[in-house]
Coordinates of C-alpha atoms in Angstrom, one line a residue:
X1 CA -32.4 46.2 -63.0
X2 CA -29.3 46.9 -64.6
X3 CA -27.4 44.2 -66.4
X4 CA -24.2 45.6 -64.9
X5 CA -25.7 45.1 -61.5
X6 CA -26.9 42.0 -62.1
X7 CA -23.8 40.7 -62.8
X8 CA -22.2 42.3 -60.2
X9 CA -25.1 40.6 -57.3
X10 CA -24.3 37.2 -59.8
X11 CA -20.8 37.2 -58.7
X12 CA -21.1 38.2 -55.6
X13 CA -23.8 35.2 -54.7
X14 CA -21.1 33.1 -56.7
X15 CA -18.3 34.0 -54.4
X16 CA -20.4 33.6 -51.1
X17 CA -21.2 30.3 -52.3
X18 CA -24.7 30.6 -52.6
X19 CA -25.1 30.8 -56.7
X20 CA -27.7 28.1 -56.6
X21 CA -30.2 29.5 -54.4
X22 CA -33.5 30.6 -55.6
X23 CA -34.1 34.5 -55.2
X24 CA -37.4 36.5 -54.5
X25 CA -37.2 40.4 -55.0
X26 CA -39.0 41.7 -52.2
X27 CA -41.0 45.1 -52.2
X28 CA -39.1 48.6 -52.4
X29 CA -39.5 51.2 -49.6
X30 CA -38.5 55.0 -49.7
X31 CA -35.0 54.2 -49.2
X32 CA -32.4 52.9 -53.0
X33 CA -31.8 49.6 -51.3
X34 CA -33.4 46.6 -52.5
X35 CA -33.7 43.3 -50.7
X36 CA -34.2 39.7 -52.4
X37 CA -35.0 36.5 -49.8
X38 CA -32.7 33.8 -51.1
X39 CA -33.5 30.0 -50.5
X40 CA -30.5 27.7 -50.5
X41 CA -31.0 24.4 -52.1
X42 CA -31.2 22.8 -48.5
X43 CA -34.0 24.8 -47.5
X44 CA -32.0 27.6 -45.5
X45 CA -33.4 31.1 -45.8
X46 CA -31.0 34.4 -46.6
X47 CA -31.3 38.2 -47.4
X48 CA -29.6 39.5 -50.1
X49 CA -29.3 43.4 -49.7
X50 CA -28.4 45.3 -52.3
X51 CA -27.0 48.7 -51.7
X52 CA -25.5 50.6 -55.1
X53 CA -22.9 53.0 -53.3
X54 CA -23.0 55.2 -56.2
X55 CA -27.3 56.3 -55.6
X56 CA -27.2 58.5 -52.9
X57 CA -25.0 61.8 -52.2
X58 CA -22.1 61.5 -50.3
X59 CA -22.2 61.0 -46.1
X60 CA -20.6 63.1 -43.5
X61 CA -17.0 63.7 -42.6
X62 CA -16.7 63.7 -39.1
X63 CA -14.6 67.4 -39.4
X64 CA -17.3 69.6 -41.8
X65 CA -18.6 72.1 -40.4
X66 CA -22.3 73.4 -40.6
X67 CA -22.1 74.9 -43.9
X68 CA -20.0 72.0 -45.6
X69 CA -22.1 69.5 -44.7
X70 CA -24.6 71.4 -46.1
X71 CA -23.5 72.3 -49.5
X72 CA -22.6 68.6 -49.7
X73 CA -26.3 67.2 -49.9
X74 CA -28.8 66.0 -47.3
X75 CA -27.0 63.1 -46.7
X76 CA -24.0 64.9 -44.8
X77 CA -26.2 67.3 -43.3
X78 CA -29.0 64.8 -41.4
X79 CA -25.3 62.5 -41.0
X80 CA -27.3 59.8 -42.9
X81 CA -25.3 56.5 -43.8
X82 CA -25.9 56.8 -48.0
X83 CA -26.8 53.0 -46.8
X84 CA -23.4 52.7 -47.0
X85 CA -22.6 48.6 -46.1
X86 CA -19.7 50.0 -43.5
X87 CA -22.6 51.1 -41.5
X88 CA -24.8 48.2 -41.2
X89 CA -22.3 46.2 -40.3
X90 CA -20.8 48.4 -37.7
X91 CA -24.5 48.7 -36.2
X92 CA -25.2 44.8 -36.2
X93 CA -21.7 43.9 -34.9
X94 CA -22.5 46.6 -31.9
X95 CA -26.2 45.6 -31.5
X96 CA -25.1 42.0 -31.1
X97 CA -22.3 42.9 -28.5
X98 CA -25.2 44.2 -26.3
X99 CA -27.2 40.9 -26.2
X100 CA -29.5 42.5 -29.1
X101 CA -30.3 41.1 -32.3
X102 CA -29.3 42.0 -35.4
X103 CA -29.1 39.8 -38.4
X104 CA -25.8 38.1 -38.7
X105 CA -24.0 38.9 -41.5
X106 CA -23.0 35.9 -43.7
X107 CA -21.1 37.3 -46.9
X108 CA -20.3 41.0 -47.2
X109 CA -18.5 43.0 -50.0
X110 CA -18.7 46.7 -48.6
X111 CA -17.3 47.6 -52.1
X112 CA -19.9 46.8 -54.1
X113 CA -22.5 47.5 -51.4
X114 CA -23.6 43.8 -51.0
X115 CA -24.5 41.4 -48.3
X116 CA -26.1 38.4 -47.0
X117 CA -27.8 38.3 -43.8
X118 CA -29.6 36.3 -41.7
X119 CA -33.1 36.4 -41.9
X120 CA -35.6 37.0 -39.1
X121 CA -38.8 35.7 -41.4
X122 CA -41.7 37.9 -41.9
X123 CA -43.0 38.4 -38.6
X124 CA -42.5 42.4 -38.3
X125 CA -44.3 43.8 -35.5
X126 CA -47.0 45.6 -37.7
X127 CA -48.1 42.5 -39.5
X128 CA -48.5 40.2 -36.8
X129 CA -50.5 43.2 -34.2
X130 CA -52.8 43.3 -37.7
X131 CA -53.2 39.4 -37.7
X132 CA -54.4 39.2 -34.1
X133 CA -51.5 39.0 -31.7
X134 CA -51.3 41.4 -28.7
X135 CA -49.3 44.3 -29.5
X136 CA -48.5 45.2 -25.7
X137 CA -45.6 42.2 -25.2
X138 CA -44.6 43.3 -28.2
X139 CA -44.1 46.8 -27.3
X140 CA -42.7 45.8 -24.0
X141 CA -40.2 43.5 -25.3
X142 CA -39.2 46.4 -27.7
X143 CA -38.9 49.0 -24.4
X144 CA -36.5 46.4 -22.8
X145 CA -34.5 46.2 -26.1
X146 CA -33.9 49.8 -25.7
X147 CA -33.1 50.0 -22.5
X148 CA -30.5 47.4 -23.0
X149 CA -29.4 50.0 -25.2
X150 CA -29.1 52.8 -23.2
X151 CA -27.4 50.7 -20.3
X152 CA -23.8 51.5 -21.7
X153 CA -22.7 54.8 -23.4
X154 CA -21.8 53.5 -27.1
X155 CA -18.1 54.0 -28.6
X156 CA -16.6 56.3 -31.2
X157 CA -17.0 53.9 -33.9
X158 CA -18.4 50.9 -34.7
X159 CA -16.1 47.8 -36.3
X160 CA -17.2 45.1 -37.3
X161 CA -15.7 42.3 -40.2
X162 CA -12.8 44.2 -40.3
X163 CA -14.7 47.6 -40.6
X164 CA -15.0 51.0 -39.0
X165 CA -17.6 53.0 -39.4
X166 CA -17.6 56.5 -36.9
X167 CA -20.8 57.1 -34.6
X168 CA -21.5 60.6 -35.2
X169 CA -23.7 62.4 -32.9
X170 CA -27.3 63.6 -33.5
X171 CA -26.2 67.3 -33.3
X172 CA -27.8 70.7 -34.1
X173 CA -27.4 71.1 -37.8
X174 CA -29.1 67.2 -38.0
X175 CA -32.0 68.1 -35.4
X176 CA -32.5 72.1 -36.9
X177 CA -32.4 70.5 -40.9
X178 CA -34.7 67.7 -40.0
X179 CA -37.4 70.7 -38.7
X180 CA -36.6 72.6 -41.6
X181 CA -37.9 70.0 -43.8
X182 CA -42.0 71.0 -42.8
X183 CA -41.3 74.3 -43.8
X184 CA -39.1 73.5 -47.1
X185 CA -41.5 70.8 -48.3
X186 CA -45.3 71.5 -46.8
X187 CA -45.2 75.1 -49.5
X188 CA -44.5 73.0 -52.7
X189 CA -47.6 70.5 -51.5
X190 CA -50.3 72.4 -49.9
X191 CA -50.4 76.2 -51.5
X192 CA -52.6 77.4 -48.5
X193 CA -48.8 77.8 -46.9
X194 CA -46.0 80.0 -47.5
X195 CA -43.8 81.1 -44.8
X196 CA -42.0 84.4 -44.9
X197 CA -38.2 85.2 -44.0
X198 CA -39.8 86.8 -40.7
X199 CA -42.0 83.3 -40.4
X200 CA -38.9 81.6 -41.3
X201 CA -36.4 82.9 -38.4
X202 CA -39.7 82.6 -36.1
X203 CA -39.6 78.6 -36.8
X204 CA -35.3 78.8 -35.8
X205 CA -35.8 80.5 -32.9
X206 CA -38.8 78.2 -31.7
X207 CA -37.5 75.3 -31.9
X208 CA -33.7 76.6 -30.7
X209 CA -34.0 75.6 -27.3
X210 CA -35.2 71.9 -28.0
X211 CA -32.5 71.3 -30.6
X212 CA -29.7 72.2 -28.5
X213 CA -31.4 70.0 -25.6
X214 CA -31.5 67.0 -28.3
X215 CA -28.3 67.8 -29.2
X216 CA -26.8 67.8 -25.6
X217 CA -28.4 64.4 -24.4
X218 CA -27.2 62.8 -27.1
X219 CA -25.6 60.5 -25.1
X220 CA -27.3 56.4 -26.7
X221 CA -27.0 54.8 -30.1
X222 CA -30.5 55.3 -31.4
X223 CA -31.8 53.5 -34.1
X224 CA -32.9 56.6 -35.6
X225 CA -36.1 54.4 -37.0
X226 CA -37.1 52.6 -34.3
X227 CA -41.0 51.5 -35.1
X228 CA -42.9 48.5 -36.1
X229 CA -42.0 48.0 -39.5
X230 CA -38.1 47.9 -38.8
X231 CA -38.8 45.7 -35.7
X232 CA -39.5 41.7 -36.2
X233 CA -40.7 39.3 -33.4
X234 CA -38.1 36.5 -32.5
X235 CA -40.7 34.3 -29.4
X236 CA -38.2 31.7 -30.0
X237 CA -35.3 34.1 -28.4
X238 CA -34.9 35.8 -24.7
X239 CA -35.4 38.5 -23.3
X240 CA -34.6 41.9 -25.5
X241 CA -33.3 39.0 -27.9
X242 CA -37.0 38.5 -28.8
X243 CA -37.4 41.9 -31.0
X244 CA -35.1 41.2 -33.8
X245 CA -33.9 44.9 -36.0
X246 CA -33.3 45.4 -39.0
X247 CA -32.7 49.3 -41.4
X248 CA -30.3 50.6 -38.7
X249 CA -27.9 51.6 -40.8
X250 CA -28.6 55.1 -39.7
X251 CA -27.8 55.1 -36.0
X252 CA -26.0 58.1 -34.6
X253 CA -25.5 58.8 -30.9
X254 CA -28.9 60.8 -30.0
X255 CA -31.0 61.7 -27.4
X256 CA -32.5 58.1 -25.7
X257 CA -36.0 59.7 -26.2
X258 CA -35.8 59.5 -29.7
X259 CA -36.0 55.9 -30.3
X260 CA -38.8 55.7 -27.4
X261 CA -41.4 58.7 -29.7
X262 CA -40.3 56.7 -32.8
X263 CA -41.7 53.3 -31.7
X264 CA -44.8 54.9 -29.7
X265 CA -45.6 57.8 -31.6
X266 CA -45.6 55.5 -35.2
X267 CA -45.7 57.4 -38.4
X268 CA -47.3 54.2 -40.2
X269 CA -49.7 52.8 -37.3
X270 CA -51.6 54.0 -34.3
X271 CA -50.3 52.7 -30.5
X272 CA -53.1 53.1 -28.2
X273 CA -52.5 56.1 -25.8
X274 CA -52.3 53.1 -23.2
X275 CA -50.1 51.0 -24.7
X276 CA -47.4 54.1 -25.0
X277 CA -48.1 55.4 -21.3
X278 CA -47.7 51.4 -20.1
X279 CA -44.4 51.7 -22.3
X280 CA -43.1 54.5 -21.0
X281 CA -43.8 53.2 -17.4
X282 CA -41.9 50.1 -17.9
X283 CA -39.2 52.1 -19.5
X284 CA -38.8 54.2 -16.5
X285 CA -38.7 51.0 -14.4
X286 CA -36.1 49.7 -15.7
X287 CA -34.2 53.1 -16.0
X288 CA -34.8 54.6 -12.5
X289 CA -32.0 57.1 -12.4
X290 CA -33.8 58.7 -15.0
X291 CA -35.3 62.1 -14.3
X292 CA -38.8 61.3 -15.5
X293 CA -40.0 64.7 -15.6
X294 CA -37.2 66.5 -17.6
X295 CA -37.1 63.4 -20.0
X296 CA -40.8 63.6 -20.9
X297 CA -40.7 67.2 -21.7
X298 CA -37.7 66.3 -23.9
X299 CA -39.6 63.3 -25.3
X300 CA -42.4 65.4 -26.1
X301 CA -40.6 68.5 -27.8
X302 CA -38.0 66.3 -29.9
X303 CA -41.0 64.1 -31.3
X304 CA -42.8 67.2 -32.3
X305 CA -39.9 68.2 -34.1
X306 CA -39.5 64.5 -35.3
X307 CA -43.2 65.1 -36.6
X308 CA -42.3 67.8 -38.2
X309 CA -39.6 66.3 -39.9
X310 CA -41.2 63.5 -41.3
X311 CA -44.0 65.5 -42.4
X312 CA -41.7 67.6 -44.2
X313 CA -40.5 63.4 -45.7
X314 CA -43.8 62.8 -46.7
X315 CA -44.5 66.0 -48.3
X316 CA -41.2 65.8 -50.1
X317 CA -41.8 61.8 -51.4
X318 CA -45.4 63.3 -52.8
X319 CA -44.2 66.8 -54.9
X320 CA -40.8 65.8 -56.0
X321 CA -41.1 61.6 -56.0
X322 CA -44.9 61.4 -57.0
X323 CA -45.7 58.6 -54.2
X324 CA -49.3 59.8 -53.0
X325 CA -49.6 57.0 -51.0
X326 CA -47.5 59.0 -48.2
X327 CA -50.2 61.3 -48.0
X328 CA -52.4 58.5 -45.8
X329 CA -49.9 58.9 -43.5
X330 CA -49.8 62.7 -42.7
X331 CA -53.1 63.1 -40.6
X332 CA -51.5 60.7 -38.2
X333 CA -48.5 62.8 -37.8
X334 CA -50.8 65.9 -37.8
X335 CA -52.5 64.6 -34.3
X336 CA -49.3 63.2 -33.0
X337 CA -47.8 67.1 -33.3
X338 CA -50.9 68.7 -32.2
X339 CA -50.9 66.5 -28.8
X340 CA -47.2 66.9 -27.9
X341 CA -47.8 70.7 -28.5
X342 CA -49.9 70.8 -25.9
X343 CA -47.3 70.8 -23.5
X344 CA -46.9 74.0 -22.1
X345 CA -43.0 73.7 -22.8
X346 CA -44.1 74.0 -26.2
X347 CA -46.3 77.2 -26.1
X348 CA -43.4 79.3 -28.2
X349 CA -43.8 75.9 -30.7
X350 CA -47.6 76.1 -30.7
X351 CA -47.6 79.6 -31.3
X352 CA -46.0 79.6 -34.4
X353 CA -48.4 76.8 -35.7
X354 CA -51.1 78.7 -34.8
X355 CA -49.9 82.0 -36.5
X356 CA -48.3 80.4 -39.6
X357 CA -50.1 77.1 -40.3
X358 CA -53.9 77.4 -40.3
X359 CA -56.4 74.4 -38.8
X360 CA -57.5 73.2 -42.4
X361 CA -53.9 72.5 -43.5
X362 CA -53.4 70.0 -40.6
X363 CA -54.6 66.9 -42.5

């Protein structure tokens, strides 16, 4: 902790009026925020997040094209927020709108990346399925919350506390660099793979049809990380009210699979193959015009490529960041890719697994 910071989050606190309160670091994740729970002297609970706008590469203008955004860093190219404060306060103000809830935001100084928000207590959906509670009202209540979402098609850009932050769409250079992580990534980890310039333009052309379907449907704000560690249970609340969300800084405008494979095909837990077909059921209830068919082979190619991507994440957090404990995660993903690529939309997908990427690797 810097002491420059530290003064920086000291006057901050100051000016919001909340100098007195007690504060509790809370752990890290992958991400450079930090959060601290604050405790006002009358008992009253806060978040304190703590964004440095200066740790991340810079975020997407709206006019780059392809190549711009990717000389200018990951950030501009996946059209990642940087966390920038603008965002997460564009997001909740638009959540909120919808009936949704996000925290609300009780000091903010965009600036300096800092903020207080409301806090939704400790009961994320991961820790209290592990203590005992049934997970399927929980997942339910989390399917209603989307479809919520998807009920109206979501604005240019977000304002919110006298910001504007633009809603950029999930579009081919975000889906195609996403998939391009496996191959970048899984190399410098596992030395069984290397994939040649031919292999290479084989894994474009695979996955070409499926990013320009992604890229067309985007049509929802998507959370973009929509599972249930970023998802809290509110069974005070009503309705879609009841799943509180929080690190959705990220959104873009997306497919409205994507937020449906991210909660039900979970990178960090397993949802029982009934829970996510009675999911997707009541999701299609309450989205009838929906074409179910042509939706679930879209669900089902764009979260194999989300699979991909995040493997290519974890690989990346174990060679370059040295956090092996990503690594307990990856055979998950592994079955999760290997059962959406048994669709036989995906046989062109499959097929270049099978030439390039051999069984033992898949762990």
């Amino acid at each position: 902790m810097s002491s420059d910071r530290e003064a920086e989050r000291l006057q901050f606190l100051n000016a919001a009026g909340l100098a007195a309160a007690e504060r509790h670091p809370l752990p890290g994740d992958a991400s450079t925020r930090r959060y601290e729970r604050l405790i006002t002297p009358g008992g009253t609970s806060l978040m304190l997040m703590d964004q440095a706008p200066a740790t991340e590469s810079v975020i997407c203008d709206a006019g780059w094209s392809p190549d711009q955004r990717k000389a200018a860093g990951w950030n501009a190219t996946a059209r990642l927020s940087a966390g920038r404060i603008e965002a997460f306060a564009g997001v909740a103000g638009y959540l909120r709108s919808q009936g949704l809830s996000a925290p609300d935001i009780i000091a903010l100084d965009a600036p300096r990346g800092l903020a207080v928000l409301e806090d939704f207590g400790d009961g994320l959906f991961a820790r209290v399925i592990a203590a005992g509670q049934d997970e399927a009202p929980l997942y339910l209540g989390a399917i209603e919350a989307l479809a919520r979402l998807h009920e109206t098609p979501p604005p240019p850009s977000l304002d919110a506390h006298g910001l504007s932050w633009p809603l950029l769409d999930y579009d081919e250079t975000a889906l195609q660099g996403g998939a391009d992580l496996f191959t970048e990534w899984l190399p410098r980890l596992d030395p069984r793979l290397s994939f040649s310039g031919e292999a290479l333009a084989e894994w474009a052309a695979v996955w070409a049809p499926w990013v320009a379907r992604g890229a067309a449907g985007a049509s929802v704000l998507a959370h973009r990380d929509y599972h249930a560690e970023n998802l809290i249970w509110l069974p005070d609340r009503q309705g879609p009210g009841r799943v509180g969300m929080i690190d959705f800084q990220d959104a873009v405008r997306a497919h409205p699979s994507w937020d449906l494979h991210s909660l039900l095909q979970d990178a960090r837990r397993d949802v029982p193959p009934q829970v996510e077909a009675m999911a997707l059921n009541r999701y299609f209830e309450l989205r009838p015009q929906t074409d179910r068919e042509a939706f679930m082979a879209d669900y089902a190619a764009l979260a194999a490529l989300n699979e991909a991507r995040i493997l290519g994440i974890f690989a990346r957090l174990i060679a370059r960041d040295g956090k092996p404990r990503y690594r307990a995660f990856m055979p998950r993903m592994w079955r999760h890719l290997e059962q959406n690529l048994k669709r036989p939309e995906l046989a062109d997908v499959a097929a270049w697994f099978a030439r390039h990427v051999p069984q033992e690797a898949r762990s």
